[in-house]
Tab-separated table of C-alpha atoms in Angstrom:
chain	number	residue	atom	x	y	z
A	226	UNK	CA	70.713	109.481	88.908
A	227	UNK	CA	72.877	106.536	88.257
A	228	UNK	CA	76.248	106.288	88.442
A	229	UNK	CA	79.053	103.460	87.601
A	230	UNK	CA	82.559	103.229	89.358
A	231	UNK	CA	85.315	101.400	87.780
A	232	UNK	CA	88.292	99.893	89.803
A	233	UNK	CA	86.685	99.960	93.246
A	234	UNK	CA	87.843	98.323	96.101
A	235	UNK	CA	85.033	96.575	97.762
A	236	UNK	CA	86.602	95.717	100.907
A	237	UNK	CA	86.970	99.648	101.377
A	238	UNK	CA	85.192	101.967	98.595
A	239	UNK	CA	82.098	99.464	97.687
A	240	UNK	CA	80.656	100.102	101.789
A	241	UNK	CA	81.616	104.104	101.203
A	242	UNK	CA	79.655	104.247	98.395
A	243	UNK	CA	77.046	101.950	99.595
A	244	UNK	CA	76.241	104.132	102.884
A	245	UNK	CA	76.336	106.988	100.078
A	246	UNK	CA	73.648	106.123	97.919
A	247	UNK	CA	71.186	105.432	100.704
A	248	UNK	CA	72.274	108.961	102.132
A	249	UNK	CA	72.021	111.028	99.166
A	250	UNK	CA	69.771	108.499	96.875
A	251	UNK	CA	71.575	107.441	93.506
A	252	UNK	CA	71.882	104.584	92.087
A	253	UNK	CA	74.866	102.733	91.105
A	254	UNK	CA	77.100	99.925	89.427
A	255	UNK	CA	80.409	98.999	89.427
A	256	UNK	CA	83.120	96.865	88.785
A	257	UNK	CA	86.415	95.665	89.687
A	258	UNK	CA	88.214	96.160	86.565
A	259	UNK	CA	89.409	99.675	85.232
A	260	UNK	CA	87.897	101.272	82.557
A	261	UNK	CA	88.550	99.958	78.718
A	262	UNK	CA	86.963	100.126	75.075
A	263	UNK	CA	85.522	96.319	76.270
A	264	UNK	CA	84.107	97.172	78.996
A	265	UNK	CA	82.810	100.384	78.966
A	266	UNK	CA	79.616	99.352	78.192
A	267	UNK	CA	78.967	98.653	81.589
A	268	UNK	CA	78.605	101.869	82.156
A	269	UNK	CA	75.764	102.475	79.743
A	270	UNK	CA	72.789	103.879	81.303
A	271	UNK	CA	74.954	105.933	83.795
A	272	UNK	CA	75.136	109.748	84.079
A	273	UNK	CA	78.201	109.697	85.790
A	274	UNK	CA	81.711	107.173	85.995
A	275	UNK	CA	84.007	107.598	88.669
A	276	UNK	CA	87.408	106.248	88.297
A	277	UNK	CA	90.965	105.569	89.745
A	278	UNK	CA	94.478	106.809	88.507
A	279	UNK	CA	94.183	104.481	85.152
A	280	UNK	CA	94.748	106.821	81.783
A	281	UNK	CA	91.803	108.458	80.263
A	282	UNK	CA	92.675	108.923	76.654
A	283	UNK	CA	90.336	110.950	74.210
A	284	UNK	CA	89.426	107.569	72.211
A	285	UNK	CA	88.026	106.228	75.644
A	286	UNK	CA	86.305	109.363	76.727
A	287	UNK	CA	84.318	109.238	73.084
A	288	UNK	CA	83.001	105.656	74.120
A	289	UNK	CA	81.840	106.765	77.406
A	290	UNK	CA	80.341	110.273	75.751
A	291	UNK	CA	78.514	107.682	73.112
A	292	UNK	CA	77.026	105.849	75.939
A	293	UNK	CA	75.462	108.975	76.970
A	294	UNK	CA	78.162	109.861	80.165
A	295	UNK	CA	78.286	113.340	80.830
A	296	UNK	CA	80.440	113.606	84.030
A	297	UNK	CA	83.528	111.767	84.974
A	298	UNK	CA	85.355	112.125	88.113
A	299	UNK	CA	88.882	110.575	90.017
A	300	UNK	CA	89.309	109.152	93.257
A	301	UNK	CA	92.311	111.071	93.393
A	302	UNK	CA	93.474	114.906	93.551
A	303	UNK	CA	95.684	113.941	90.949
A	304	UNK	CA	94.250	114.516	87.228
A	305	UNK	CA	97.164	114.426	85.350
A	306	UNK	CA	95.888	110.915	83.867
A	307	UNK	CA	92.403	112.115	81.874
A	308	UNK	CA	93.007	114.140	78.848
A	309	UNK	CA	91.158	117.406	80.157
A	310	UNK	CA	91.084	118.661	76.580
A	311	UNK	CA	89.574	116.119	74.754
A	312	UNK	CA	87.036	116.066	77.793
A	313	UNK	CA	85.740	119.323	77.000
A	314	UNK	CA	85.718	118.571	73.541
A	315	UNK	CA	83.278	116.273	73.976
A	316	UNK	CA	81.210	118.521	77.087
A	317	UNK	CA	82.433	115.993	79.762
A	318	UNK	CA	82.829	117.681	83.056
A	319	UNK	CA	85.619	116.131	85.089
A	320	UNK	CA	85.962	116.246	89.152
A	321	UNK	CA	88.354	115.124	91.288
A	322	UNK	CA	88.915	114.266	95.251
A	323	UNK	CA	89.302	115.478	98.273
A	324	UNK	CA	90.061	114.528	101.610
A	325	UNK	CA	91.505	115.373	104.833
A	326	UNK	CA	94.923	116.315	104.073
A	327	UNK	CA	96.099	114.608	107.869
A	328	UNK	CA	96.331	111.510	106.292
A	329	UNK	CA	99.299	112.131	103.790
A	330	UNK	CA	100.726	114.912	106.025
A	331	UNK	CA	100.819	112.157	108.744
A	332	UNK	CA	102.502	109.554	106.319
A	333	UNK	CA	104.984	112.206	105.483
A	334	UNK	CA	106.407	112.977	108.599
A	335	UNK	CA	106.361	109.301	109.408
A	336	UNK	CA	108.571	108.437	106.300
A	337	UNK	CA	111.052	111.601	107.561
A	338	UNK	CA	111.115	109.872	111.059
A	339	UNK	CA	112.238	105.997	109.469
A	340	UNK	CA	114.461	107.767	107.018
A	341	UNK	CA	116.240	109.860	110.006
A	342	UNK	CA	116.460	106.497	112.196
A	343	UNK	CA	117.769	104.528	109.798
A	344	UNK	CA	114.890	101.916	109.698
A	345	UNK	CA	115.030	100.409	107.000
A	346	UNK	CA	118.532	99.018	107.755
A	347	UNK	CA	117.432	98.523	111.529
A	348	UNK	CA	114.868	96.360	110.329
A	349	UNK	CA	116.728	94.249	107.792
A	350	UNK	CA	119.366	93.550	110.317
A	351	UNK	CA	117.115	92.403	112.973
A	352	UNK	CA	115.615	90.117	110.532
A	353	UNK	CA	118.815	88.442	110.287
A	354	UNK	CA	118.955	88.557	113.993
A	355	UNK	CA	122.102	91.175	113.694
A	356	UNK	CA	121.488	93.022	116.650
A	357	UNK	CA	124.492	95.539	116.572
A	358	UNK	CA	124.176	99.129	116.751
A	359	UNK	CA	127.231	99.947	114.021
A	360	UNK	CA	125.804	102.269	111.340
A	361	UNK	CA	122.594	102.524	112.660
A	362	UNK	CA	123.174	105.731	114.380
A	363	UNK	CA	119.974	108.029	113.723
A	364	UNK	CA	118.871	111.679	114.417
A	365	UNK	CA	116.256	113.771	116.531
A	366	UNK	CA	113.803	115.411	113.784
A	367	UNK	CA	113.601	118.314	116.705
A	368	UNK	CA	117.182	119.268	115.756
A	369	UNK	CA	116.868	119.332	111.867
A	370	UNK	CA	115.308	121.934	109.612
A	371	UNK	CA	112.536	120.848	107.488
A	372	UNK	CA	111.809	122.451	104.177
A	373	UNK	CA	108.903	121.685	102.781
A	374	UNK	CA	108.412	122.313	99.385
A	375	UNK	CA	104.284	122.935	98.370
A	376	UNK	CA	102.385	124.779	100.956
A	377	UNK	CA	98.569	123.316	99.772
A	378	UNK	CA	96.344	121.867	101.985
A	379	UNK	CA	98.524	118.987	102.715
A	380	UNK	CA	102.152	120.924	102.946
A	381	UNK	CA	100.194	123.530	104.737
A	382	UNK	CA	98.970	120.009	107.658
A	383	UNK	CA	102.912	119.230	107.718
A	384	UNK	CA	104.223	122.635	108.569
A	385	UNK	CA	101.634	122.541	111.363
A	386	UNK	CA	102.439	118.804	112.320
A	387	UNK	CA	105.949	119.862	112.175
A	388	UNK	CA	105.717	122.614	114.918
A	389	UNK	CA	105.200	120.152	117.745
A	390	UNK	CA	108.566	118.378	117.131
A	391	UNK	CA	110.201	121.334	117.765
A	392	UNK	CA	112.140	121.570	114.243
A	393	UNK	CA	112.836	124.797	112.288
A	394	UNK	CA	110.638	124.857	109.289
A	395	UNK	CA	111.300	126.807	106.394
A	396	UNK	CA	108.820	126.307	102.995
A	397	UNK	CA	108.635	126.880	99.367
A	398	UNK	CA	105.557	127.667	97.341
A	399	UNK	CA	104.805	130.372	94.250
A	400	UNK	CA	101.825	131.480	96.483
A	401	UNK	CA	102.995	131.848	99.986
A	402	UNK	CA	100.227	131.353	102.589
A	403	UNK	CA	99.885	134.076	105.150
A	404	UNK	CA	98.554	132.284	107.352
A	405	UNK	CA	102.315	130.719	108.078
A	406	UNK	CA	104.005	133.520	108.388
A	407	UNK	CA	104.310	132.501	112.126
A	408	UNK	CA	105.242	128.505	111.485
A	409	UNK	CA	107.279	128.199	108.703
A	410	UNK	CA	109.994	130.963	107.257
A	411	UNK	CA	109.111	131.546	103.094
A	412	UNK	CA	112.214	131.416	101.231
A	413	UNK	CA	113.718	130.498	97.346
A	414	UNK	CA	113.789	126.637	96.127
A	415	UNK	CA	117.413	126.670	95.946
A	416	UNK	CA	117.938	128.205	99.688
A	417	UNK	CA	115.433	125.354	100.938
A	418	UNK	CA	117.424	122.558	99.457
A	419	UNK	CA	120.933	124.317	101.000
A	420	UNK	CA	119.513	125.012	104.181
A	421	UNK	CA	117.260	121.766	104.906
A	422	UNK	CA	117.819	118.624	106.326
A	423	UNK	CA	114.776	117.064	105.415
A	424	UNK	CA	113.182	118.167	102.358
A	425	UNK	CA	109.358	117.180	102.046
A	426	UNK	CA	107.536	117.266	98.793
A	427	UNK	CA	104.198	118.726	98.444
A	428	UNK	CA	103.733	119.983	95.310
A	429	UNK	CA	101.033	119.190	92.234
A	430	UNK	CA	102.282	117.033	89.658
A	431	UNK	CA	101.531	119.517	86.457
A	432	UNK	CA	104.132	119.423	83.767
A	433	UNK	CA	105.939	122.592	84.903
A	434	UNK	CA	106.664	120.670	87.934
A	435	UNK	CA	108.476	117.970	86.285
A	436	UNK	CA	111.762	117.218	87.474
A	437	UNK	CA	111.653	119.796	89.959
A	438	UNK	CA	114.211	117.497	91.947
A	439	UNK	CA	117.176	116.909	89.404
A	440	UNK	CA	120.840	116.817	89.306
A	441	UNK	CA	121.353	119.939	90.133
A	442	UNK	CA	118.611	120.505	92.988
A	443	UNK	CA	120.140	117.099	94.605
A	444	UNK	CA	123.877	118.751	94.243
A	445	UNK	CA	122.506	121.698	96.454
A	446	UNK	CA	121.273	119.510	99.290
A	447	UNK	CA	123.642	118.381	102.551
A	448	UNK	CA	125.571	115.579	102.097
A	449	UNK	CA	123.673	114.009	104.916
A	450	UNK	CA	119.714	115.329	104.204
A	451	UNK	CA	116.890	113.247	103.476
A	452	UNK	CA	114.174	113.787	100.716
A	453	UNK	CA	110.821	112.836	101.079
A	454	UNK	CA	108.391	112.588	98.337
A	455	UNK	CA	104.572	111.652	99.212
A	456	UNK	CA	103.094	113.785	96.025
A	457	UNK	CA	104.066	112.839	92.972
A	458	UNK	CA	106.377	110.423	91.373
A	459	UNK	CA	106.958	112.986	88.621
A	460	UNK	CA	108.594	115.510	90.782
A	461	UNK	CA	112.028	113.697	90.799
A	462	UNK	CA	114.737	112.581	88.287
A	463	UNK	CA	114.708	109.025	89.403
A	464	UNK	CA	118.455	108.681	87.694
A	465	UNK	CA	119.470	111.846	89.082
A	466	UNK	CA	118.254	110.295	92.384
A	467	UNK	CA	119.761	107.228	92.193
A	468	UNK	CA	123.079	108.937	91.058
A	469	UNK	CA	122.904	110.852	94.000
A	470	UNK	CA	122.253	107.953	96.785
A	471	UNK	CA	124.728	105.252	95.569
A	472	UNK	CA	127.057	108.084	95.694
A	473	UNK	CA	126.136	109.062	98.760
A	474	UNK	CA	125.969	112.910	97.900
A	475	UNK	CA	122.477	112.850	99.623
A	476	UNK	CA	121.445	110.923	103.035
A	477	UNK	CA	118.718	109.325	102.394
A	478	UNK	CA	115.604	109.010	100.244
A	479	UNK	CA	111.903	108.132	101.832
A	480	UNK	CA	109.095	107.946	98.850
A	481	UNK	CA	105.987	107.119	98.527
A	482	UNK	CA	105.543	107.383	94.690
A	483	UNK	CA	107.897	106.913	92.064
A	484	UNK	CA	108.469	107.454	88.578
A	485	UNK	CA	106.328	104.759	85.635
A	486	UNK	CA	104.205	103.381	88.830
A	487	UNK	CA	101.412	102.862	86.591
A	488	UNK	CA	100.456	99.345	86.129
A	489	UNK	CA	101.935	98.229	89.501
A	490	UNK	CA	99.733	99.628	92.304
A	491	UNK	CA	97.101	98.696	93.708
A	492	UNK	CA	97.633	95.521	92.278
A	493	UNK	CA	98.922	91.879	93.173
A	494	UNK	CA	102.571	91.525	91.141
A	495	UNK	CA	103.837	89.337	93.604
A	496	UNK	CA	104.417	86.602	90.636
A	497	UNK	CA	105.827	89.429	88.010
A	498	UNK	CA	108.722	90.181	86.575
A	499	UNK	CA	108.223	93.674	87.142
A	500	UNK	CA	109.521	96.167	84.379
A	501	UNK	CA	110.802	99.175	86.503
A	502	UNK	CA	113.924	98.639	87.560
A	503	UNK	CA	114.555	102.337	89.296
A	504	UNK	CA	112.361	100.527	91.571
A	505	UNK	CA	114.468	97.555	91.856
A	506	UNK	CA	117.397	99.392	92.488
A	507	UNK	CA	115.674	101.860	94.859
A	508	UNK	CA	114.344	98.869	97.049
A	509	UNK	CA	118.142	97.557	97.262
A	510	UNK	CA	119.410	100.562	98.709
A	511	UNK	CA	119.742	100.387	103.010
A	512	UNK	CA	119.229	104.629	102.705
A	513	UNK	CA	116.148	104.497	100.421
A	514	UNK	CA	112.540	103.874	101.418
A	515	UNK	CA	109.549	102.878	98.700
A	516	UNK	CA	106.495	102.284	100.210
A	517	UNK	CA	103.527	101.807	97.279
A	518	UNK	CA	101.625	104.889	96.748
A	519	UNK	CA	99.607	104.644	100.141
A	520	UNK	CA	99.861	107.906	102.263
A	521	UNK	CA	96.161	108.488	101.698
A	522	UNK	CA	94.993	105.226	103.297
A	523	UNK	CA	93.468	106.215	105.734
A	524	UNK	CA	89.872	105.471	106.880
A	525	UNK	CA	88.786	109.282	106.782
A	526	UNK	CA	90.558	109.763	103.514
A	527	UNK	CA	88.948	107.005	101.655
A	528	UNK	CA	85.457	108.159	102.487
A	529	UNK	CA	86.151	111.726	101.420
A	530	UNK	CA	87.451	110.575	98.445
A	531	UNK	CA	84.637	108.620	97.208
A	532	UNK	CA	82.124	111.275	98.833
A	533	UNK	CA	83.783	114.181	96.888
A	534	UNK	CA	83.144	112.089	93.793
A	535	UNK	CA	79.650	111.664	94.593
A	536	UNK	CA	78.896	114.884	94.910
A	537	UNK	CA	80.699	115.996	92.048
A	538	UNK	CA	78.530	113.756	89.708
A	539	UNK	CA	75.208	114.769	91.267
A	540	UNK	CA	76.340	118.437	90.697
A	541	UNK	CA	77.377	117.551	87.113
A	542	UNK	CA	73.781	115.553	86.578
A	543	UNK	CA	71.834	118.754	88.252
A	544	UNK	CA	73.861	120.946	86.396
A	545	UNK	CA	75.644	123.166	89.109
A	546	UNK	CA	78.495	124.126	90.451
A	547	UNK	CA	81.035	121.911	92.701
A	548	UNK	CA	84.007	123.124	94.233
A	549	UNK	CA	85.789	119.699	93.189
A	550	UNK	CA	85.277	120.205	89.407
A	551	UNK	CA	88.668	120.570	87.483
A	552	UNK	CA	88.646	123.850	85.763
């Protein structure tokens, strides 16, 4: 069994997958670039490639098919980048990751916490040595209500987090778990968004979910609430977001992905002139947090990530069943 991974990070993914292939004995190959027409020869001779969020279009998925791949898999839970369709066309079976979700749900309720104490602006100031304390007045997270809007594995890890601040927590999800009944209170998207001051976003980025957070959704919220977003960047109207900061009909805004983030992380722009300028304006905001796409780093979520794909593509090459195939 052989198997090639594009765009892999070998101060963090190479040793994962290293201590893999001695554990469960496959070989392997990889590269730092992602995955193109030019280079996908290098995975010839593979079974199996396991990639990063980079698009997967049909075209490329026929060169890797031709070189005699039969099993492709993400480092993310994310999929929304490989065209599923064309994959089965061409009897490619696709996978993607999991991981502890304690790492995100962690990073979530850590962006609600800076976006409630103002930290951004406390930390600009300070920089400037402005020590004053005007407009930096923050709030408790145990006396806001926290609706959190997904209840997977990862919203399902914040409602839990959630219950030792002492916050009310009420959730949103088409499939209510039972097993919350007793931490969070179930109710309609547009009550969440009235009632909440924090809303948390946990839900998958599929189309139907696109623009779940407009204009109108934003117009429901308090005048002082904050949203969080450490799912997708698809999930929110970035104008309607904007609109609603600058004039200051929401709070706040703490987000860990954003709208057209392709091409920018996990990469080195530092010397671009970067063509995103929701970003831009986001970043110049005191009330808006962007942090790059990161609420997964964590040591325990990197492994499972590149373990899950591992064990996807061995179940693909043996030609069984693996709960992290995308159906």
């Amino acid at each position: 069994m052989r198997i090639f991974a594009y765009a892999l990070r070998p101060y963090d993914e190479l040793p994962c997958l290293e201590a893999l292939s001695r554990e469960l004995g496959f070989d392997y190959g990889w590269t730092a670039d992602y995955p193109t027409l030019e280079n996908a020869e290098l995975a010839a001779g593979a079974d199996g490639i396991c990639i990063i969020t980079n698009p997967m279009s049909r075209e490329l998925l026929a060169a890797y098919r031709e070189l005699g791949v039969r099993g492709l898999t993400t480092r993310s839970i994310g999929y929304e980048h490989i065209d599923l369709a064309a994959a089965r066309d061409l009897g490619i079976r696709v996978g993607h990751a999991s991981y502890p979700p304690e790492g995100v749900a962690d990073y979530a309720i850590m962006l609600m916490l800076m976006a409630l104490r103002k930290v951004k602006l406390v930390c600009r100031h300070a920089a400037a040595q402005d020590f004053t304390l005007e407009g930096k007045l923050g709030r408790s997270l145990a006396g806001c209500t926290v609706g959190v809007v997904g209840t997977g594995a990862i919203g399902s890890c914040v409602v839990r987090e959630l219950r030792g601040f002492g916050c009310r927590v009420i959730a949103y999800d088409p499939f209510p778990r039972a097993e919350l009944a007793e931490l969070a209170t179930y109710t309609s998207l547009p009550e969440l968004l009235a009632s909440s001051d924090v809303v948390t976003l946990h839900a998958p980025g599929l189309p139907e979910n696109r623009h779940m957070i407009g204009a109108e959704e934003l117009s429901l919220m308090k005048e002082d609430a904050v949203l969080v977003n450490a799912a997708r960047g698809s999930l929110v109207d970035t104008a309607a977001l904007l609109d609603a900061l600058e004039s200051e009909r929401i709070g706040g805004a703490a987000l860990d992905t954003i709208e057209h983030e392709a091409g920018l992380y996990y990469l080195d722009r530092s010397r671009d002139a970067l063509p995103n300028r929701d970003r831009a304006a986001l970043m110049a905001l005191p009330n808006a947090i962007v942090t790059p796409h990161m609420a997964f780093y964590t040591a325990e979520d990197v492994e499972g990530m590149v373990r899950s794909n591992v064990e996807a593509l061995l179940a693909f090459a043996a030609g069984v069943e693996t709960p992290h195939e995308v159906r």
